[in-house]
PDB file of C-alpha atoms in Angstrom:
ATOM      1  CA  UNK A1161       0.000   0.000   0.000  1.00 91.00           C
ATOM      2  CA  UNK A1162       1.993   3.038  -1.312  1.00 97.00           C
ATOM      3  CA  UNK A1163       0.887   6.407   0.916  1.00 98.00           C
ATOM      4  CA  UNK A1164       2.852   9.760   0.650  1.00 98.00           C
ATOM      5  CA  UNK A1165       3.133  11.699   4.104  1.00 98.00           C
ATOM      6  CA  UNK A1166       2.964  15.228   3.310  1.00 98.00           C
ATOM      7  CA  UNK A1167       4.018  18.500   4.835  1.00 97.00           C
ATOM      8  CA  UNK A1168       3.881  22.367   3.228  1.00 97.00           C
ATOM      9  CA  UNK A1169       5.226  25.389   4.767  1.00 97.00           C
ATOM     10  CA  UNK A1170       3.370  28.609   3.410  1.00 97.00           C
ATOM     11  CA  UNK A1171       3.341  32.208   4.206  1.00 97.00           C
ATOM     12  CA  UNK A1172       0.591  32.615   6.630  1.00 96.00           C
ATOM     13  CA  UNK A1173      -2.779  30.719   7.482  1.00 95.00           C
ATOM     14  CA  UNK A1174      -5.484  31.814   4.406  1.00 97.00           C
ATOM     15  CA  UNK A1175      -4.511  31.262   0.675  1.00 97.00           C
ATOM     16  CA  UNK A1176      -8.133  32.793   0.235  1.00 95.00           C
ATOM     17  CA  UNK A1177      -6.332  36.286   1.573  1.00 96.00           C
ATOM     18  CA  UNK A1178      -2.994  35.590  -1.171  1.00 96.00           C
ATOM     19  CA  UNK A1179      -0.820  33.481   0.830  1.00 97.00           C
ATOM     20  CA  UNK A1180       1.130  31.126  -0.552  1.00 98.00           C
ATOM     21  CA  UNK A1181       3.526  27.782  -0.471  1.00 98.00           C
ATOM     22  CA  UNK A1182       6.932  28.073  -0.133  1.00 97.00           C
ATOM     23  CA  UNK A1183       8.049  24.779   0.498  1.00 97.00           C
ATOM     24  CA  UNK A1184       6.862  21.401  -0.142  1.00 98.00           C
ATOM     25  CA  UNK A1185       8.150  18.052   1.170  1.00 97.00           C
ATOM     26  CA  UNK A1186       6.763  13.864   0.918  1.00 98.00           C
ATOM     27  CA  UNK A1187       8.183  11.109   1.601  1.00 97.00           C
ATOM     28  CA  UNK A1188       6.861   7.744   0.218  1.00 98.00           C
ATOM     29  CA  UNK A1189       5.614   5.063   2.648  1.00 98.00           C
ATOM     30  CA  UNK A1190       5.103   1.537   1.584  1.00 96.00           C
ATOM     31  CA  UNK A1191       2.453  -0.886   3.882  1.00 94.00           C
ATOM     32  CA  UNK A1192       3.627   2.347   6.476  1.00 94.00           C
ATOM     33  CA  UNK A1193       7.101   2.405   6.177  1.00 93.00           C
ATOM     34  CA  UNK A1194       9.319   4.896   4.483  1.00 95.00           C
ATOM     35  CA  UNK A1195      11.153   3.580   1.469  1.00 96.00           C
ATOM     36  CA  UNK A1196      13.894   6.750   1.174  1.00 95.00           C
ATOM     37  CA  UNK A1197      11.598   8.346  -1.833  1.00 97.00           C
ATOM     38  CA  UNK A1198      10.987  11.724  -1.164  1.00 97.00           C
ATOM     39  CA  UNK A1199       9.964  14.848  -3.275  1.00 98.00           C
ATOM     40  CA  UNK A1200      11.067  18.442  -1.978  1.00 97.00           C
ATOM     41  CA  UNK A1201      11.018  21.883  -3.476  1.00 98.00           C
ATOM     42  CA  UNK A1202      11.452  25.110  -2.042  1.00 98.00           C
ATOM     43  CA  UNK A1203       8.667  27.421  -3.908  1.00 98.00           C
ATOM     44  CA  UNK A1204       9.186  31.112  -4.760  1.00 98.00           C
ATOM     45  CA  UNK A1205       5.725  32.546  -3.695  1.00 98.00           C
ATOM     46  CA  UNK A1206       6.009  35.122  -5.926  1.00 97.00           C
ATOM     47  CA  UNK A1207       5.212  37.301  -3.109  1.00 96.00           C
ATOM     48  CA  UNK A1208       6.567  38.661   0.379  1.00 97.00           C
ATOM     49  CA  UNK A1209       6.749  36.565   3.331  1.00 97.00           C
ATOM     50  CA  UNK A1210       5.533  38.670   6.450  1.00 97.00           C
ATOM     51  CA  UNK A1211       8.405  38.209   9.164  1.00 96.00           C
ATOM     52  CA  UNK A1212       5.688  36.256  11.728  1.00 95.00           C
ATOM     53  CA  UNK A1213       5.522  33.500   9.137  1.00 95.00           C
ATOM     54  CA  UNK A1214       9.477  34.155   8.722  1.00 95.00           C
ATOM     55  CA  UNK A1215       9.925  33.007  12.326  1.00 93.00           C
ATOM     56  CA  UNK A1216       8.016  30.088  11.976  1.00 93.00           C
ATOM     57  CA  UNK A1217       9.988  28.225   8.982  1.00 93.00           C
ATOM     58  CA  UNK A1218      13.084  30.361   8.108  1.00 93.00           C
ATOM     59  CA  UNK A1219      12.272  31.375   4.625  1.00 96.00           C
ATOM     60  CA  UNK A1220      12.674  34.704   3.553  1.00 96.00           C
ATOM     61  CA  UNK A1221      11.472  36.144   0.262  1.00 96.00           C
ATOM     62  CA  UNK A1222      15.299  36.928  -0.305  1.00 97.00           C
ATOM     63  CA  UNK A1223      15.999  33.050   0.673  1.00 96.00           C
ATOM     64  CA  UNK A1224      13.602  32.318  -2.070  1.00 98.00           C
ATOM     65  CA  UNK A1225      13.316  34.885  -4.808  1.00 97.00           C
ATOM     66  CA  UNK A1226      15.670  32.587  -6.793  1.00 97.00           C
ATOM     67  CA  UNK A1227      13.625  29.064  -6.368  1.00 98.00           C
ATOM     68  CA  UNK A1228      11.063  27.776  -9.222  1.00 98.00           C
ATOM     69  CA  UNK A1229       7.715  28.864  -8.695  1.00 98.00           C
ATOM     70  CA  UNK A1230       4.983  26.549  -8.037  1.00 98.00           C
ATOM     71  CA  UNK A1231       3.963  26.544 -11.949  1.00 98.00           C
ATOM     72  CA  UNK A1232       7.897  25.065 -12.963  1.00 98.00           C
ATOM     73  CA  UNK A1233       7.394  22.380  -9.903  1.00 98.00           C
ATOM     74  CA  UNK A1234       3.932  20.955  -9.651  1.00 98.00           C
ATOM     75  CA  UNK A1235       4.786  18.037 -12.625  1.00 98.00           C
ATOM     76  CA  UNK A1236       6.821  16.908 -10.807  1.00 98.00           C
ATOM     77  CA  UNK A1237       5.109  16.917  -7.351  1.00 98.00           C
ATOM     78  CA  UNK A1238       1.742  15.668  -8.856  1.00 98.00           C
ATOM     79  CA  UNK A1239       3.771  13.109 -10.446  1.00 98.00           C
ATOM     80  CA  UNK A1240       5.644  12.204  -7.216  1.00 98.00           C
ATOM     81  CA  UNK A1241       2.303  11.656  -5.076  1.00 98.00           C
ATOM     82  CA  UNK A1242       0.513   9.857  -8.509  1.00 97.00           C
ATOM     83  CA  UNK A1243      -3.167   8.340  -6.587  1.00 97.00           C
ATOM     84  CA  UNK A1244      -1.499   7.527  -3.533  1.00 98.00           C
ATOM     85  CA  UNK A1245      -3.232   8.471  -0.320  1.00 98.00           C
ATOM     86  CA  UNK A1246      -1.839  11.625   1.246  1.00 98.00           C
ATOM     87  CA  UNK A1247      -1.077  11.483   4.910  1.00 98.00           C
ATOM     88  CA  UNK A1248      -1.065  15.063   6.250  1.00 98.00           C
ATOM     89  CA  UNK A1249      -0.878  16.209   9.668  1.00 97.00           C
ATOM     90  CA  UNK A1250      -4.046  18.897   9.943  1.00 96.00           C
ATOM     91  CA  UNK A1251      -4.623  18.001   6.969  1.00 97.00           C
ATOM     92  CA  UNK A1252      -7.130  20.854   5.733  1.00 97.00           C
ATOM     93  CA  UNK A1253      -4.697  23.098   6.212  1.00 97.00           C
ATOM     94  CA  UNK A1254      -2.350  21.580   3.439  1.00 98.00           C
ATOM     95  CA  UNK A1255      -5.200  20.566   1.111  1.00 98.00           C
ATOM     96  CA  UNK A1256      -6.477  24.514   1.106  1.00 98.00           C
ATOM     97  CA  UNK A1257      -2.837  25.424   0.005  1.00 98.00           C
ATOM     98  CA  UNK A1258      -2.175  22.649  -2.391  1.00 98.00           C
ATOM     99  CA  UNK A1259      -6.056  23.067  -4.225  1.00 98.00           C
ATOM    100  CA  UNK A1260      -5.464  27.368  -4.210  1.00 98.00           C
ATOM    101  CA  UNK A1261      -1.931  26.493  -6.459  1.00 98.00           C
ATOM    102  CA  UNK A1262      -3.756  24.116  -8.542  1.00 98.00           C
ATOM    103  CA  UNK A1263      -6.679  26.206  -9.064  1.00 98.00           C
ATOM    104  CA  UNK A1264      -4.542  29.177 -10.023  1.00 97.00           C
ATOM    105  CA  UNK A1265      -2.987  27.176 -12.982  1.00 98.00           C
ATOM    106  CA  UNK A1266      -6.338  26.020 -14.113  1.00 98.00           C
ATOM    107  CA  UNK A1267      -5.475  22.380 -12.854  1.00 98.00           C
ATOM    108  CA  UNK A1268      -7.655  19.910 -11.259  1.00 97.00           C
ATOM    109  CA  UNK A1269      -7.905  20.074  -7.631  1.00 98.00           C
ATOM    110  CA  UNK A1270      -7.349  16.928  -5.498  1.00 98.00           C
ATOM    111  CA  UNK A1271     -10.497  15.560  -3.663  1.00 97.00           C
ATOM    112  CA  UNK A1272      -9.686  15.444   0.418  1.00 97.00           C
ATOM    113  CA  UNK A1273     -11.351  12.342   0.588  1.00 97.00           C
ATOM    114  CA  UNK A1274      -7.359  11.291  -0.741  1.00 97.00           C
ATOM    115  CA  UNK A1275      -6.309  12.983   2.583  1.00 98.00           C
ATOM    116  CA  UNK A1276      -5.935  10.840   5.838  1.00 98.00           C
ATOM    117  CA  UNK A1277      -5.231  13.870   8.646  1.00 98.00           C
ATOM    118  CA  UNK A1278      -3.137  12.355  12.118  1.00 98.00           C
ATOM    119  CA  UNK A1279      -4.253  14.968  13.822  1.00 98.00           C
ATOM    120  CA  UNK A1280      -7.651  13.378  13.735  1.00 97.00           C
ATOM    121  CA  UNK A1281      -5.844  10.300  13.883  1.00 97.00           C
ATOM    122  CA  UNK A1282      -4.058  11.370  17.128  1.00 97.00           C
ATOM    123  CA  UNK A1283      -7.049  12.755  18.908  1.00 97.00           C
ATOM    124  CA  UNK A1284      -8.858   9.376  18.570  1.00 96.00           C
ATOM    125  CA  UNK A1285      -6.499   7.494  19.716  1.00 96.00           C
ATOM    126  CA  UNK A1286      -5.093   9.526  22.816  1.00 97.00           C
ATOM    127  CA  UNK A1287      -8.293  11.624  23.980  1.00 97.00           C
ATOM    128  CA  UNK A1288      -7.540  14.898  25.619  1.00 96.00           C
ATOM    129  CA  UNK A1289      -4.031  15.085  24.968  1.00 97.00           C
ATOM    130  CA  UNK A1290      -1.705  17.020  22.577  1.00 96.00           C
ATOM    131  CA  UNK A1291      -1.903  16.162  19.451  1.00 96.00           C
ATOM    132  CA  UNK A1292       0.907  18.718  18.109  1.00 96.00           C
ATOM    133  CA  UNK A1293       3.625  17.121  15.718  1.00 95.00           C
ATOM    134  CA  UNK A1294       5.991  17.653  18.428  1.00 94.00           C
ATOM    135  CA  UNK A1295       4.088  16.642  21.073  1.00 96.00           C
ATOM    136  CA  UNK A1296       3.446  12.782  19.648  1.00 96.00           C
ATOM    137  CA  UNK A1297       7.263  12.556  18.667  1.00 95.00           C
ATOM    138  CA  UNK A1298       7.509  13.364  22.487  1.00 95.00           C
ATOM    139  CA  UNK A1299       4.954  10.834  22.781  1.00 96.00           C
ATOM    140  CA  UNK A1300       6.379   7.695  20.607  1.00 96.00           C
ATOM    141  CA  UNK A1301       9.814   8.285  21.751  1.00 95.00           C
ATOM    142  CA  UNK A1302      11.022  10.286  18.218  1.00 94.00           C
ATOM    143  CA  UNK A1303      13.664  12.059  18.185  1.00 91.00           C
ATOM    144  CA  UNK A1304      12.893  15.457  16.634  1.00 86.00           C
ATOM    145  CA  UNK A1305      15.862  17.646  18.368  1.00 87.00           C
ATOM    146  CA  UNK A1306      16.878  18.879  14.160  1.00 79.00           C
ATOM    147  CA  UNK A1307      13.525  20.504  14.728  1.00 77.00           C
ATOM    148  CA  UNK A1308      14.477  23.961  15.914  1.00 62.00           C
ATOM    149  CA  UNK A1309      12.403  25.110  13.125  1.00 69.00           C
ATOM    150  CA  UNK A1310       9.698  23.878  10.719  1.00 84.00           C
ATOM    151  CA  UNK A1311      10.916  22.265   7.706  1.00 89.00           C
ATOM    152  CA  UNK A1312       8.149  20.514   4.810  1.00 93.00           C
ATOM    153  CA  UNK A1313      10.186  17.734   4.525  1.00 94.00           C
ATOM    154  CA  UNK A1314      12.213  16.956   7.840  1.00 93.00           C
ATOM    155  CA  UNK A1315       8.089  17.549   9.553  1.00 95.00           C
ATOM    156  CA  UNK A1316       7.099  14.786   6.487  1.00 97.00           C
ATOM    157  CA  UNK A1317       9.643  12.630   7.657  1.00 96.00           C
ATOM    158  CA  UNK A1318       8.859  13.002  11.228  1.00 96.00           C
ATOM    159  CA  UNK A1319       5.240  12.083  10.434  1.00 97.00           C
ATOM    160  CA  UNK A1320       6.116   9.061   8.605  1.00 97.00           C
ATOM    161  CA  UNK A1321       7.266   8.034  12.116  1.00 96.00           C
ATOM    162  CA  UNK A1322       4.616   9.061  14.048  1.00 97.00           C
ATOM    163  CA  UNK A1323       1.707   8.206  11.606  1.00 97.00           C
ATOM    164  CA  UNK A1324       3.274   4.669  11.289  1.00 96.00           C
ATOM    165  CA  UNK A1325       2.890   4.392  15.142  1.00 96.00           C
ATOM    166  CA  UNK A1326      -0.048   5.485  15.349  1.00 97.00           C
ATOM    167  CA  UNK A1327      -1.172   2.550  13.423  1.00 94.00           C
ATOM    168  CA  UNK A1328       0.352   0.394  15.842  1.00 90.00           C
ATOM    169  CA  UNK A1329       4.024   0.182  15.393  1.00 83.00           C
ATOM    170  CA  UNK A1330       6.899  -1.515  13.918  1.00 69.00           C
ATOM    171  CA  UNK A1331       6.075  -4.434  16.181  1.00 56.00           C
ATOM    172  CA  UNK A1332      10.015  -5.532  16.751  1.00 41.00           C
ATOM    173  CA  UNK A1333       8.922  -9.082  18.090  1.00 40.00           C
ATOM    174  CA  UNK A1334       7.405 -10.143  14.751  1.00 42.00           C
ATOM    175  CA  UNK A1335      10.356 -12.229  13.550  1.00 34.00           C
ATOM    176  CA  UNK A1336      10.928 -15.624  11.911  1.00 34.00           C
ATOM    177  CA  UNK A1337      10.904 -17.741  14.897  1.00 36.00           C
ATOM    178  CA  UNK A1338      13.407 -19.820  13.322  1.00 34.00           C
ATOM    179  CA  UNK A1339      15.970 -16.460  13.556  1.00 37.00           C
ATOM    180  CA  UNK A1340      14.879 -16.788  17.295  1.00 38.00           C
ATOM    181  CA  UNK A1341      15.801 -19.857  18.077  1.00 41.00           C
ATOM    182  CA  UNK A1342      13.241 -20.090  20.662  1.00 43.00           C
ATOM    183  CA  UNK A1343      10.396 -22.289  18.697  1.00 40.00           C
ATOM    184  CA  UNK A1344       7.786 -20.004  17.912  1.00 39.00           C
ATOM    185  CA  UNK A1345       5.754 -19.654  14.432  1.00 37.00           C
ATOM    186  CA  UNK A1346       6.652 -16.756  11.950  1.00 37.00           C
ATOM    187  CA  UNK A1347       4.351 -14.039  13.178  1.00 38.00           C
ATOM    188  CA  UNK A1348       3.809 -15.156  16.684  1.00 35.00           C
ATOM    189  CA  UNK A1349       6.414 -14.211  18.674  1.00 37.00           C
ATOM    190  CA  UNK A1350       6.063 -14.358  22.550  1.00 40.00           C
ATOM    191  CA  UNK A1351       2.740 -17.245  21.838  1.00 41.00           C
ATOM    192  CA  UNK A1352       3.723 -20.390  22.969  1.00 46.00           C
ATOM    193  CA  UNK A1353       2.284 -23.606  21.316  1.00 43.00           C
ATOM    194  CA  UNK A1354       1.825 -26.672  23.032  1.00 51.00           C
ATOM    195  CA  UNK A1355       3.529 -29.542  21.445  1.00 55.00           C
ATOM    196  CA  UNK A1356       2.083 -33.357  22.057  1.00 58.00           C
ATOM    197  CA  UNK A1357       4.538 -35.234  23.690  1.00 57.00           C
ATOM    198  CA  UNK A1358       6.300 -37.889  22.082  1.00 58.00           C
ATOM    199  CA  UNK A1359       8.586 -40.746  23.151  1.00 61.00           C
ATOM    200  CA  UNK A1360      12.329 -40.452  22.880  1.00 60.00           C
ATOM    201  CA  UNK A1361      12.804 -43.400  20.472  1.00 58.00           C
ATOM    202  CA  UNK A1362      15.710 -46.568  21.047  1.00 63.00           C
ATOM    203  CA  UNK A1363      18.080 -45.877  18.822  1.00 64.00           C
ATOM    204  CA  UNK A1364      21.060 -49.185  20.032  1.00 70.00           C
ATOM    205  CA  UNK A1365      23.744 -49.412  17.505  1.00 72.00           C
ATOM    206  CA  UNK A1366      23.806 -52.469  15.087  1.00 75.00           C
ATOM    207  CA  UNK A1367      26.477 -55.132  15.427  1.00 79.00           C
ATOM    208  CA  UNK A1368      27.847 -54.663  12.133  1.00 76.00           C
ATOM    209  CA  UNK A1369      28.085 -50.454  12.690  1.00 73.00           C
ATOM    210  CA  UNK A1370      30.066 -51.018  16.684  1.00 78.00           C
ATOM    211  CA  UNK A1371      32.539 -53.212  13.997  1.00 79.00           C
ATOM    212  CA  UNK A1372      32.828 -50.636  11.814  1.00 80.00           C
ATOM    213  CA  UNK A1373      33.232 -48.409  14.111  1.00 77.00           C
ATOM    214  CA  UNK A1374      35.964 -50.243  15.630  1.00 79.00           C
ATOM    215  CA  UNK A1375      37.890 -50.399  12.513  1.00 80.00           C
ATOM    216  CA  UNK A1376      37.745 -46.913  11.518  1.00 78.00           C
ATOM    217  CA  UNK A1377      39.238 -46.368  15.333  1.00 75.00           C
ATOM    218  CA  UNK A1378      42.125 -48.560  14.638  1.00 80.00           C
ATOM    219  CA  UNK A1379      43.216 -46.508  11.521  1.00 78.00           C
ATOM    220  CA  UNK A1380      43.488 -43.392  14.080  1.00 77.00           C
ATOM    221  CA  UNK A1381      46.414 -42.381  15.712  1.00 72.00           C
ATOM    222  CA  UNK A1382      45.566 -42.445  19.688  1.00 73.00           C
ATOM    223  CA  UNK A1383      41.627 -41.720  19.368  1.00 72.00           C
ATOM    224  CA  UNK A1384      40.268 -40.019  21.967  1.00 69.00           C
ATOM    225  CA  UNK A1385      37.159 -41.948  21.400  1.00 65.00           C
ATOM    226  CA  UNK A1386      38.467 -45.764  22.231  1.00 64.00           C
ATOM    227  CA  UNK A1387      37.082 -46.449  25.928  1.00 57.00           C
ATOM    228  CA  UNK A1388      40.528 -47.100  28.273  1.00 52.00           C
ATOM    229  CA  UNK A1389      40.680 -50.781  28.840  1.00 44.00           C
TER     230      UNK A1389
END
């Protein structure tokens, strides 16, 4: 199952009020796991970027007056994410963003029933409690100490992590139980299964193998097998 966990940073909170994307970042998941595959643009927004919004991400319109616009980039990103669900933390606020850019080149928008949003996700699962990026990498143990500001594609990365523990885990202790070594099934680590018992069987050596036993022992120089006499 190929999903693309998705993360813009933009220059304030309404593209309906001419705010725009400045940087984009994915990263590709397979069955929840990232494969390496990533996509990630910085975006001129043809535009300034008011300093609040500055603060937030690092990008200045000076930083980005000489990065493609969203027009030269959105091949490839469309491309990149083909009809893979989009895993987005709060994710209306990314769809808005994406859809406005599409819109303004006369391009289809994409539907947010493709949109799966962890914040949601999060809330579910953990009632009451934070549901901030930061706050669930807290949460699951991740480190996010690079994070000293926000970043499309090291906050897509990060959510790869989280989302993929929000749906349960890596679960470590799912391993061939023959690379154990401890008798348990593929798949069922730590479930023990009774085994019927079963009689150790004789097993007396024949006459003729004790002979040829004995002979092989003679052609051996002091064998440490030969009983003392």
């Amino acid at each position: 199952m190929r999903e693309i966990a998705l993360d813009t940073e933009t220059t304030g909170f309404d593209p309906l009020q001419g705010h725009r994307i400045v940087e984009i970042g994915c990263v590709e998941l397979i069955n929840h796991m990232p494969t390496g595959a990533h996509f990630h643009r910085y975006i001129n927004p043809e535009r300034d970027v008011p300093p609040e919004a500055a603060a937030v991400h690092g990008l200045t319109a000076d930083r980005l007056a000489n990065e493609p616009v969203f027009a030269a980039v959105v091949g490839e990103f469309l491309d990149f994410v083909g009809e893979s669900r989009l895993v987005i933390h709060n994710a209306e606020f990314d769809m808005r963003f994406i859809n406005a850019e599409l819109t303004r080149l006369g391009l289809k928008t994409l539907p947010m029933t493709r949109a799966l949003d962890t914040v949601a996700m999060a809330r579910q699962k953990f009632p009451g409690a934070p549901a901030s990026l930061d706050a669930l990498c807290r949460r699951f143990g991740i480190d996010n100490s690079n994070r000293v500001l926000h970043g499309a594609l090291l906050d897509a990365q990060l959510l790869g992590e989280v989302y993929l523990e929000l749906c349960g885990g890596r679960q470590p202790d799912l391993v061939l139980g023959a690379a154990r070594g401890d008798g348990t099934a593929a798949g069922t680590a730590g479930i023990e299964t009774p085994r019927a018992f079963r009689e150790p069987r004789p097993h007396a050596p024949l006459p003729e193998e004790i002979e040829a036993h004995a002979a092989l022992l003679d052609k051996l120089k002091e064998p440490i097998w030969r009983a003392e006499a």
